[in-house]
Amino acid sequence: MPNRLAQETSPYLLQHADNPVDWWPWSPEAFEEARRRGVPVVLSVGYASCHWCHVMAHESFEDEPTAAYMNEHFVNVKVDREERPDVDAVYMEAVQAATGQGGWPMSVWLTPDKEPFYFGTYFPPEPRHGMPSFRQVLEGVQQAWSGRRDEVTEVARKIARDLSQRELAYGATKLPGEEELQQALLGLTRDYDATHGGFGGAPKFPPPMVVEFLLRHHARTGAVGALEMAQDTLERMARGGIYDQLGGGFARYSVDRKWEVPHFEKMLYDNALLCRAYAHLWRSTGSELAKRVALETADFMVRELRTNEGGFASALDADSEDPVSGKHVEGAFYVWTPQQLVEVLGEEDGGLAAVHYGVTEEGTFEEGASVLQLPQGDALVESEKLLSIRRRLFEARARRPEPGRDDKVVAAWNGLAIAALAETGAYFDRPDLVNAALAAGDLLVRLHMGPDARLARTSKDGRRGANSGVLEDYADVAEGFLALASVTGEGVWLEFAGFLLDIVLDQFADEDGALYDTAHDAEQLIRRPQDPTDNATPSGWCAAAGALLTYAAHTGAEPHRTAAERALGIVQALGPKAPRFIGHGLAVAEALLDGPREIAVVGDRNDPDTRALVRAALLSTAPGAVVAHGDEQELPLLAGRPLVNGAPAAYVCRNFTCDAPVTGVQELSEKLVQP
């Protein structure tokens, strides 16, 4: 019989709805049941595309004896970390403090008062490599609870008390300046992998927020080293196995430092951020590789992640069914052997494909299979023959069993996708991409925004989720709406962004300018989560600072600019010390140092001359430039800016003080690239 999770919308929770474990969703009722029975809570946190979450589910949660023991001695709570990032953040902090590491699945044992006392991540079904089995842990916890409950609850209270007292050292309210940004650049240079690109060792994660900072810093200062680090990193990633050489899009991370072998899950947020990074690299350098990867990644998102409602699904699984064994295997959809290439392409083209994509008899992955990559120095521009090979391999791969898709629409990640698709569509004259961004924006307004503009974190199949949005949802959706305002000239998107950012100021900020990840009126956990550092996505704190600054540039709203400046004090404190982990904040600080610059294009948006001026403005290398366009009275930045002799005109402004108008694309382009 299905358990309580059968009523949920989360694909991850639904994956566990038929487990013999008597799962509860996170709810007051679950903890009340634990209190009534006098038993502890097993909290298991994961997400739908998580490989090791699937492994532990098959090994332990689908095992009848293990489930029976869990049901007898515990109340078992399952959480989708993507639906409840607040719950995940609070208990992950406890796991990392206790064990020195973290990851998913996350396993935490709690008292009925939600206080944690034992921690871990994945546990195997049998003892392995010095790690106890899951059953051993369950039995040990149960014995401690039964025999030493007072001691256990006192430890749990102390842990909860210590966590609740961990206040963020805000550090400084001074704005980051040239000195801090130079120190951040120096720190990144020290951490840079000059051999393979990127930062740090294995596993190696894409650094889109840091790349954005490097590109903006180069645009503002002309620093060659910043551009070289950004360009080399993005090129090596595009050549590597982390990039899908057939279908476009990026996997979550590389298990090695050379970008060769990915962890194959493909997340919406990674692809949205990287699509924008490659588009911005093209804007800065004219790189044809950057253009190709930006467009292929955008096309991947629209083709494989777009939902029937017009939003974008969260992820594709790493695992899929192996046609030979029938088992779900990591990477089965993506890897190739030389023989498989020959079967699809014939001897001659199969051999050429093996050389071109680095497919060997030994294999680069497992059991003689290889991940496709571009190891050759001259392989960036494909001949007609290679384009034909790529098309035939893509069509053959499409007949394989596909990875599962997490159809949950997450507001924040859709905001990132909207910004990426809108900008990429505008840069490369792809109105279909802009239309996809508009459709996703429409879904967020219709389904995720309530009448009071409060956001729902998720939806699925047109059904609004029950969980409230967190800071990154408001910030990233506002960023997406601001990108739509710039690209389309439709003032309604600016209004929607303003509604969301007003809630940020009202519900997420304190009197000192610091920002929290949850609203003032959100569910109270043992600690209110607050983290200004980036993870796989920009921190909500720095994303909010960026959106507030952009909105202020559009509207002249002083409270929003002041709030952005106050929030950026954390970058002054952390940027020189940990630049890899506050890249988005550094990028926003670059925009702040430059003005930001504002470009107002006045004219009928259907006029080709207006569109040409808008595109020239969007392609400006000015960091953090804000573009508004439309009729004279349509947007605040446009008010009072007239046409010139009846023709569209562009005004370059700083803080609403504008230079004389220009009417030609060449004249505007030359004006914008001046420091």
XYZ file of C-alpha atoms in Angstrom:
675
model
C 0.000 0.000 0.000
C 1.302 3.502 -0.730
C 2.394 5.511 2.296
C 1.594 9.154 3.089
C 3.946 10.448 0.422
C 1.479 9.389 -2.279
C -0.373 12.681 -1.695
C 2.696 14.862 -2.352
C 3.691 16.661 -5.571
C 7.471 16.261 -5.220
C 8.848 13.661 -7.684
C 11.429 12.689 -5.050
C 8.809 12.045 -2.387
C 6.660 10.180 -4.896
C 9.626 7.915 -5.666
C 9.320 6.723 -2.051
C 5.519 6.494 -1.912
C 5.570 2.708 -2.392
C 8.389 1.997 0.068
C 7.485 -0.318 2.949
C 8.843 2.449 5.201
C 5.931 4.342 6.761
C 7.189 7.729 5.571
C 5.749 11.040 6.691
C 6.316 14.337 4.881
C 7.857 17.117 6.972
C 4.897 18.358 9.000
C 3.835 19.232 12.566
C 1.803 16.012 12.578
C 4.910 13.876 12.118
C 6.644 15.346 15.155
C 3.447 15.181 17.192
C 3.271 11.459 16.345
C 6.871 10.993 17.529
C 6.013 12.804 20.751
C 2.898 10.662 21.267
C 4.815 7.422 20.731
C 7.909 8.569 22.610
C 10.282 7.708 19.736
C 12.913 9.656 17.785
C 12.583 10.815 14.196
C 14.617 9.578 11.235
C 15.015 12.522 8.853
C 16.080 11.479 5.347
C 16.798 14.303 2.878
C 17.561 13.928 -0.832
C 16.387 14.868 -4.297
C 14.994 13.106 -7.337
C 18.094 13.007 -9.557
C 20.508 12.054 -6.742
C 22.352 8.819 -7.646
C 23.251 7.774 -4.087
C 19.738 8.582 -2.911
C 18.489 5.965 -5.379
C 21.136 3.504 -4.187
C 20.207 3.839 -0.510
C 16.522 3.593 -1.364
C 17.024 0.286 -3.198
C 19.351 -1.119 -0.536
C 17.539 -0.058 2.629
C 14.191 1.690 2.187
C 12.825 -1.020 -0.126
C 14.082 -3.776 2.207
C 11.173 -5.214 4.222
C 13.100 -6.107 7.424
C 14.840 -2.710 7.510
C 11.543 -0.915 6.914
C 9.822 -2.937 9.635
C 12.541 -1.969 12.137
C 12.272 1.705 11.157
C 8.481 1.647 11.501
C 8.607 -0.012 14.922
C 11.180 2.239 16.529
C 11.010 5.598 14.727
C 8.808 8.117 12.992
C 10.316 8.410 9.522
C 10.293 11.766 7.705
C 11.312 12.202 4.068
C 12.245 15.662 2.704
C 12.975 16.856 -0.823
C 15.857 19.291 -0.344
C 14.779 21.187 -3.444
C 11.304 21.817 -2.004
C 12.561 22.647 1.493
C 16.023 24.199 1.146
C 15.560 25.738 4.590
C 15.199 22.358 6.304
C 18.104 21.001 4.291
C 20.348 23.972 5.131
C 19.729 23.850 8.880
C 20.404 20.142 9.303
C 23.219 20.043 6.745
C 24.993 22.628 8.872
C 24.652 20.262 11.825
C 25.892 17.283 9.783
C 28.933 19.180 8.553
C 29.740 20.484 12.025
C 29.529 16.979 13.494
C 31.192 14.923 10.744
C 33.278 17.399 8.769
C 31.465 16.575 5.542
C 28.022 16.543 3.995
C 26.078 15.248 1.042
C 22.944 13.458 -0.002
C 21.154 11.397 1.017
C 21.421 13.113 4.365
C 20.416 11.044 7.390
C 19.746 12.780 10.719
C 18.131 11.504 13.905
C 16.008 14.051 15.800
C 14.085 14.301 19.031
C 10.335 15.012 18.752
C 11.320 18.681 19.289
C 13.277 18.631 15.976
C 16.635 18.734 17.777
C 19.365 16.633 16.066
C 21.569 14.184 17.951
C 23.061 11.746 15.396
C 24.242 12.471 11.856
C 25.327 10.913 8.604
C 24.771 10.771 4.858
C 24.698 7.508 2.904
C 24.892 4.307 4.948
C 25.407 0.947 3.183
C 23.292 -2.160 3.870
C 26.366 -3.978 5.196
C 29.471 -2.621 6.992
C 31.863 -1.322 4.354
C 35.186 0.559 4.332
C 34.983 1.292 8.042
C 31.406 2.551 7.711
C 28.662 0.909 9.795
C 25.619 -0.511 8.073
C 22.358 1.409 8.146
C 20.795 -1.301 10.297
C 23.661 -1.055 12.799
C 23.128 2.698 13.059
C 19.393 2.256 13.541
C 19.938 -0.286 16.302
C 22.597 1.828 18.004
C 20.392 4.904 18.007
C 17.408 2.933 19.283
C 19.452 1.431 22.135
C 20.791 4.860 23.123
C 17.288 6.332 23.049
C 15.855 3.500 25.142
C 18.691 3.256 27.663
C 20.042 6.823 27.910
C 17.225 9.069 26.757
C 17.945 11.889 29.188
C 21.568 11.973 28.050
C 20.544 11.913 24.352
C 17.987 14.711 24.735
C 20.483 16.859 26.649
C 23.045 16.412 23.841
C 20.349 17.279 21.293
C 19.387 20.438 23.217
C 23.025 21.527 23.361
C 23.501 20.971 19.614
C 20.316 22.899 18.825
C 21.334 25.689 21.203
C 24.791 25.946 19.639
C 23.294 26.085 16.147
C 20.742 28.729 17.077
C 23.479 30.943 18.548
C 25.624 30.857 15.414
C 25.069 34.394 14.252
C 26.696 35.404 11.002
C 29.578 37.785 11.550
C 28.360 40.453 9.148
C 31.879 41.814 9.151
C 31.473 45.256 7.628
C 28.954 47.662 6.229
C 31.595 49.290 4.044
C 31.083 48.784 0.320
C 33.615 46.595 -1.497
C 36.027 48.725 -3.467
C 38.917 48.364 -5.858
C 41.222 46.924 -3.192
C 38.851 44.116 -2.204
C 38.147 43.183 -5.837
C 41.860 43.062 -6.624
C 42.457 40.845 -3.574
C 39.624 38.567 -4.726
C 41.193 38.325 -8.183
C 44.559 37.473 -6.629
C 42.934 34.741 -4.513
C 41.278 33.237 -7.581
C 44.587 33.317 -9.435
C 46.176 31.295 -6.627
C 43.377 28.690 -6.736
C 43.269 28.493 -10.521
C 44.101 25.194 -12.257
C 46.283 26.483 -15.075
C 46.550 23.010 -16.617
C 42.873 22.088 -16.872
C 40.952 25.275 -16.133
C 38.580 25.828 -13.262
C 39.370 26.021 -9.577
C 40.464 23.335 -7.131
C 40.830 19.605 -7.691
C 38.533 16.627 -8.033
C 35.587 16.587 -7.961
C 35.470 19.779 -9.979
C 32.343 21.892 -10.275
C 31.459 24.504 -12.909
C 32.126 28.048 -11.569
C 29.625 30.246 -13.458
C 29.345 32.924 -10.763
C 33.130 33.316 -10.577
C 33.312 33.434 -14.387
C 30.740 36.242 -14.386
C 32.897 38.212 -11.951
C 35.998 37.650 -14.093
C 34.222 38.784 -17.263
C 32.825 41.898 -15.584
C 36.186 42.710 -14.000
C 37.888 42.430 -17.386
C 35.225 44.608 -19.011
C 35.679 47.322 -16.383
C 39.460 47.248 -15.953
C 40.871 45.509 -19.018
C 42.601 42.903 -16.799
C 43.860 40.287 -19.263
C 44.386 37.606 -16.630
C 40.748 37.729 -15.567
C 39.566 37.160 -19.125
C 42.084 34.370 -19.693
C 40.908 32.448 -16.614
C 37.262 32.793 -17.652
C 37.844 31.912 -21.295
C 40.174 28.981 -20.625
C 37.813 27.485 -18.034
C 34.775 27.697 -20.299
C 36.644 26.317 -23.317
C 38.023 23.328 -21.392
C 34.611 22.562 -19.963
C 33.086 22.733 -23.463
C 35.713 20.284 -24.737
C 35.244 17.914 -21.809
C 32.903 15.068 -21.000
C 31.006 17.305 -18.582
C 29.478 18.890 -21.712
C 27.044 16.792 -23.738
C 28.790 16.817 -27.105
C 25.701 15.492 -28.908
C 22.727 17.195 -27.293
C 24.162 20.218 -25.527
C 23.915 21.027 -21.841
C 26.173 20.317 -18.877
C 26.277 17.582 -16.276
C 26.393 18.489 -12.601
C 30.163 18.138 -12.048
C 33.266 16.260 -13.121
C 34.551 13.438 -10.916
C 38.101 14.244 -12.090
C 39.958 17.553 -12.385
C 40.171 17.360 -16.215
C 36.402 17.652 -16.885
C 36.483 14.204 -18.527
C 34.033 12.023 -16.594
C 30.890 13.688 -15.277
C 28.404 12.827 -12.618
C 25.728 12.567 -15.267
C 22.716 14.285 -13.701
C 21.822 17.468 -15.595
C 20.364 20.269 -13.497
C 18.338 23.231 -14.746
C 20.261 25.704 -12.603
C 23.688 24.663 -13.908
C 22.573 24.943 -17.498
C 20.833 28.275 -17.009
C 23.888 29.798 -15.349
C 26.329 28.330 -17.868
C 24.194 29.311 -20.864
C 24.399 32.899 -19.661
C 28.146 32.638 -18.927
C 28.943 31.425 -22.453
C 26.683 34.090 -23.957
C 28.529 36.735 -21.937
C 31.894 35.300 -23.037
C 30.764 35.626 -26.659
C 29.644 39.180 -25.940
C 33.127 39.963 -24.615
C 35.256 38.106 -27.182
C 33.171 37.065 -30.193
C 34.181 33.422 -29.561
C 32.345 31.117 -31.970
C 32.722 28.244 -29.506
C 31.034 30.316 -26.804
C 28.189 31.166 -29.168
C 27.690 27.512 -30.150
C 27.689 26.268 -26.550
C 25.348 29.037 -25.361
C 22.829 28.228 -28.099
C 23.128 24.443 -27.733
C 22.628 24.733 -23.971
C 19.595 26.970 -24.461
C 18.179 24.515 -26.991
C 18.804 21.638 -24.561
C 16.809 23.392 -21.845
C 13.879 24.092 -24.160
C 13.938 20.653 -25.781
C 14.412 18.423 -22.735
C 13.402 20.398 -19.638
C 10.405 22.452 -20.764
C 7.122 21.321 -19.171
C 3.653 21.283 -20.683
C 2.759 24.362 -18.644
C 5.655 26.387 -20.091
C 8.024 26.200 -17.135
C 11.245 24.248 -16.835
C 11.727 20.947 -15.011
C 14.391 20.674 -12.346
C 16.688 17.923 -13.595
C 17.447 14.789 -15.549
C 18.652 11.731 -13.634
C 22.200 10.451 -13.837
C 20.879 6.889 -14.152
C 18.954 5.225 -16.951
C 18.184 1.688 -18.008
C 21.037 -0.257 -19.602
C 19.485 -1.966 -22.666
C 21.721 -5.018 -22.181
C 21.393 -5.705 -18.449
C 18.030 -4.026 -17.875
C 19.472 -2.396 -14.746
C 19.479 1.311 -14.020
C 23.082 2.385 -14.482
C 24.752 5.758 -14.133
C 25.627 7.279 -17.502
C 24.073 4.504 -19.617
C 22.323 7.029 -21.866
C 25.478 9.011 -22.645
C 28.497 6.683 -23.026
C 29.744 4.844 -26.128
C 32.080 2.018 -27.087
C 33.978 1.932 -30.412
C 31.755 -0.944 -31.534
C 28.580 1.036 -30.830
C 29.908 3.881 -32.976
C 30.560 1.447 -35.844
C 27.072 -0.058 -35.500
C 25.493 3.371 -35.957
C 27.914 4.973 -38.415
C 29.713 2.170 -40.261
C 33.427 1.351 -40.174
C 34.837 4.526 -41.713
C 32.673 7.105 -39.956
C 32.725 5.077 -36.735
C 36.512 5.221 -36.712
C 36.480 8.948 -37.422
C 33.982 9.527 -34.611
C 36.114 7.507 -32.174
C 39.125 9.720 -32.899
C 37.118 12.938 -32.877
C 35.347 12.217 -29.579
C 38.135 10.360 -27.753
C 36.388 6.961 -27.639
C 38.878 4.156 -26.933
C 38.829 0.397 -26.424
C 39.929 0.879 -22.816
C 37.237 3.463 -22.226
C 37.268 6.596 -20.119
C 34.321 5.575 -17.925
C 33.449 1.969 -17.027
C 33.677 -1.417 -18.790
C 35.288 -0.063 -21.930
C 32.765 2.746 -22.436
C 33.818 6.343 -23.052
C 32.301 9.726 -22.394
C 32.366 11.828 -25.563
C 34.743 14.795 -25.468
C 36.780 16.922 -27.871
C 40.436 16.248 -27.079
C 41.863 17.568 -30.355
C 43.181 21.084 -30.582
C 41.602 21.762 -33.979
C 38.237 20.119 -33.313
C 36.202 23.205 -32.448
C 34.951 23.945 -35.969
C 33.115 20.905 -37.308
C 33.147 19.897 -40.967
C 30.007 18.801 -42.790
C 31.118 15.188 -42.224
C 31.450 15.707 -38.473
C 28.117 17.540 -38.286
C 26.490 14.550 -40.027
C 28.159 12.157 -37.580
C 26.961 14.180 -34.612
C 23.392 14.282 -35.949
C 23.277 10.507 -36.555
C 24.693 9.719 -33.120
C 22.174 12.059 -31.496
C 19.308 10.345 -33.342
C 20.605 6.882 -32.378
C 21.014 7.907 -28.734
C 17.430 9.177 -28.677
C 16.297 5.563 -29.133
C 17.982 4.489 -25.884
C 15.984 4.405 -22.628
C 16.012 7.996 -21.414
C 16.971 9.204 -17.926
C 14.104 10.065 -15.637
C 13.054 13.695 -15.369
C 12.211 15.605 -12.209
C 9.226 17.607 -13.468
C 9.069 19.852 -10.430
C 9.189 23.550 -11.406
C 11.362 25.457 -8.910
C 10.739 29.199 -8.932
C 14.362 30.291 -8.399
C 15.802 28.028 -11.075
C 13.132 29.092 -13.551
C 14.110 32.690 -12.839
C 17.695 31.821 -13.779
C 16.488 30.071 -16.944
C 14.314 33.047 -17.919
C 17.267 35.433 -17.643
C 19.537 33.121 -19.657
C 17.027 32.432 -22.440
C 15.927 36.047 -22.724
C 19.478 37.349 -23.054
C 20.678 34.540 -25.327
C 17.655 34.969 -27.575
C 18.268 38.706 -27.799
C 22.008 38.384 -28.478
C 21.649 35.856 -31.273
C 18.328 36.973 -32.778
C 16.458 33.871 -31.586
C 12.920 35.062 -30.795
C 11.923 31.461 -30.017
C 14.191 31.534 -26.974
C 12.756 34.858 -25.828
C 9.263 33.416 -26.253
C 10.233 30.403 -24.112
C 11.436 32.804 -21.423
C 8.178 34.753 -21.645
C 6.112 31.583 -21.278
C 8.037 30.585 -18.167
C 7.610 34.069 -16.747
C 3.890 33.869 -17.405
C 3.693 30.546 -15.541
C 5.469 32.005 -12.521
C 3.062 34.948 -12.429
C -0.070 32.832 -12.948
C 0.756 29.904 -10.702
C 3.577 30.775 -8.307
C 2.698 34.372 -7.386
C -0.267 34.722 -5.082
C -2.540 37.797 -4.991
C -0.156 39.354 -2.434
C 2.846 38.569 -4.728
C 4.095 35.928 -2.259
C 5.829 33.153 -4.155
C 5.336 29.402 -3.977
C 8.655 27.572 -4.113
C 7.485 24.846 -6.519
C 4.734 23.605 -8.770
C 4.161 20.396 -10.693
C 1.714 19.565 -13.498
C 0.043 22.944 -13.035
C -0.486 22.406 -9.312
C 0.968 25.028 -6.991
C 3.186 23.601 -4.245
C 2.435 24.145 -0.573
C 5.902 25.407 0.433
C 6.695 29.112 0.508
C 9.469 30.629 -1.531
C 12.820 31.396 0.076
C 15.086 34.379 -0.586
C 16.669 32.891 -3.719
C 13.205 32.416 -5.243
C 12.317 36.094 -4.890
C 15.759 37.264 -6.015
C 16.209 34.972 -9.021
C 12.646 35.382 -10.278
C 13.039 39.169 -9.991
C 16.302 38.879 -11.962
C 14.500 36.908 -14.661
C 11.699 39.462 -14.850
C 14.222 42.307 -15.093
C 15.912 40.525 -18.007
C 12.517 40.226 -19.720
C 11.912 43.942 -19.158
C 15.236 44.757 -20.829
C 14.780 42.382 -23.753
C 11.091 42.976 -24.511
C 10.569 46.542 -23.327
C 7.343 45.455 -21.605
C 7.026 47.449 -18.392
C 4.828 44.872 -16.676
C 7.904 42.720 -15.990
C 9.518 45.627 -14.175
C 6.376 45.968 -12.055
C 6.375 42.283 -11.175
C 10.055 42.481 -10.203
C 9.250 45.460 -7.983
C 6.496 43.538 -6.172
C 8.930 40.716 -5.381
C 11.773 42.982 -4.291
C 9.493 44.934 -1.972
C 8.774 41.628 -0.228
C 12.521 40.989 0.025
C 12.910 44.301 1.864
C 9.886 43.675 4.079
C 10.301 39.980 4.912
C 13.942 38.949 4.473
C 16.085 41.918 5.587
C 17.033 42.998 9.091
C 17.724 46.506 10.330
C 21.467 46.213 9.608
C 21.038 45.277 5.964
C 21.744 41.568 6.394
C 19.444 39.114 4.619
C 17.947 35.809 5.779
C 17.110 32.847 3.581
C 13.576 32.547 4.973
C 10.878 35.148 5.528
C 10.101 36.656 8.920
C 6.771 34.817 8.937
C 8.120 31.437 7.708
C 8.089 28.239 9.760
C 10.467 28.572 12.691
C 13.181 25.907 12.661
C 15.890 25.385 15.286
C 17.880 28.042 13.423
C 16.871 30.643 10.860
C 19.069 29.853 7.848
C 21.302 32.636 6.583
C 24.126 32.081 4.106
C 25.680 34.748 1.861
C 27.990 32.301 0.074
C 27.298 30.707 -3.290
C 26.732 27.000 -3.671
C 25.703 25.520 -7.022
C 23.585 28.648 -7.477
C 24.110 32.254 -6.420
C 23.362 32.822 -2.762
C 19.965 34.356 -2.182
C 21.712 37.189 -0.359
C 23.922 38.219 -3.308
C 21.265 37.457 -5.914
C 18.949 39.836 -4.058
C 21.654 42.515 -3.990
C 22.052 42.192 -7.760
C 18.325 42.343 -8.486
C 17.851 45.315 -6.133
C 20.682 47.194 -7.853
C 19.304 46.496 -11.326
C 15.780 47.502 -10.296
C 17.099 50.754 -8.833
C 18.921 51.468 -12.094
C 15.660 50.988 -14.012
C 13.481 53.048 -11.682
C 15.647 55.359 -9.598
C 14.232 53.724 -6.452
C 16.588 54.900 -3.710
C 15.453 52.391 -1.030
C 16.320 49.500 -3.339
C 19.747 50.885 -4.197
C 20.480 51.558 -0.524
C 19.443 48.007 0.369
C 21.708 46.620 -2.368
C 24.661 48.620 -1.076
C 24.054 47.523 2.522
C 23.811 43.882 1.480
C 27.101 44.138 -0.409
C 28.958 44.881 2.810
C 29.342 41.116 3.191
C 31.351 41.057 -0.058
C 33.769 43.568 1.417
C 34.286 41.142 4.298
C 34.356 37.800 2.438
C 35.525 38.643 -1.086
C 39.256 38.824 -0.330
C 39.116 35.723 1.910
C 36.869 33.330 -0.044
C 36.357 34.641 -3.597
C 35.385 31.231 -5.013
C 32.373 31.152 -2.719
C 31.041 34.652 -3.223
C 31.523 35.061 -6.952
C 28.045 36.434 -7.572
C 28.516 39.080 -4.908
C 31.807 40.075 -6.523
C 30.064 40.346 -9.907
C 27.388 42.625 -8.419
C 30.116 44.710 -6.768
C 31.725 45.164 -10.199
C 28.444 46.556 -11.511
C 28.213 48.872 -8.527
C 31.709 50.245 -9.117
C 30.851 50.977 -12.735
C 27.816 53.081 -11.994
C 25.862 51.063 -13.048
C 25.449 52.312 -16.603
C 21.913 52.661 -17.956
C 20.874 52.714 -21.605
C 17.445 54.042 -22.522
C 16.238 53.289 -26.052
C 13.140 55.270 -27.010
C 11.030 54.154 -29.949
C 8.409 51.757 -31.218
C 9.604 48.279 -30.202
C 8.388 46.920 -33.547
C 10.604 49.343 -35.485
C 13.709 47.538 -36.854
C 15.838 50.592 -35.993
C 14.670 50.402 -32.372
C 15.465 46.703 -32.229
C 18.922 47.338 -33.689
C 19.682 49.935 -31.002
C 18.389 47.624 -28.269
C 20.592 44.783 -29.493
C 23.626 47.070 -29.609
C 22.869 48.148 -26.039
C 22.447 44.555 -24.839
C 25.730 43.573 -26.478
C 27.597 46.331 -24.674
C 30.605 45.094 -22.736
C 29.786 47.584 -19.989
C 29.520 45.495 -16.794
C 26.095 45.462 -15.231
C 24.586 47.705 -17.889
C 20.806 48.128 -17.630
C 18.755 48.437 -20.802
C 15.225 49.849 -20.969
C 13.265 50.477 -24.135
C 9.791 51.384 -25.274
C 7.690 54.487 -25.822
C 8.603 57.774 -24.156
C 6.291 57.433 -21.148
C 6.361 53.645 -20.752
C 9.165 53.066 -18.224
C 10.719 55.324 -15.590
C 14.121 55.390 -17.272
C 12.495 56.494 -20.548
C 10.413 59.349 -19.144
C 11.144 62.588 -20.939
C 13.600 61.036 -23.417
C 12.351 62.094 -26.854
C 12.803 60.659 -30.292
C 15.292 62.478 -32.535
C 13.654 63.864 -35.658
C 10.999 61.184 -35.249
C 13.589 58.371 -35.241
C 14.468 55.963 -32.378
C 17.143 57.317 -30.046
C 19.431 55.846 -27.392
C 20.523 57.643 -24.221
C 23.486 56.514 -22.109
C 22.884 57.441 -18.482
C 24.290 57.085 -14.990
C 21.830 57.442 -12.143
C 19.267 58.859 -14.612
C 21.614 61.661 -15.759
C 21.858 61.092 -19.499
C 24.216 62.093 -22.265
C 23.004 63.514 -25.550
C 21.017 61.013 -27.631
C 22.538 58.897 -30.387
C 20.615 57.348 -33.260
C 23.102 55.039 -34.959
C 24.140 51.549 -33.916
C 27.826 52.210 -34.633
C 27.803 55.448 -32.648
C 26.098 53.749 -29.698
C 28.479 50.773 -29.777
C 31.520 53.045 -29.765
C 30.116 55.061 -26.899
C 29.360 52.009 -24.781
C 32.801 50.386 -24.998
C 34.527 53.530 -23.748
C 35.668 53.183 -20.116
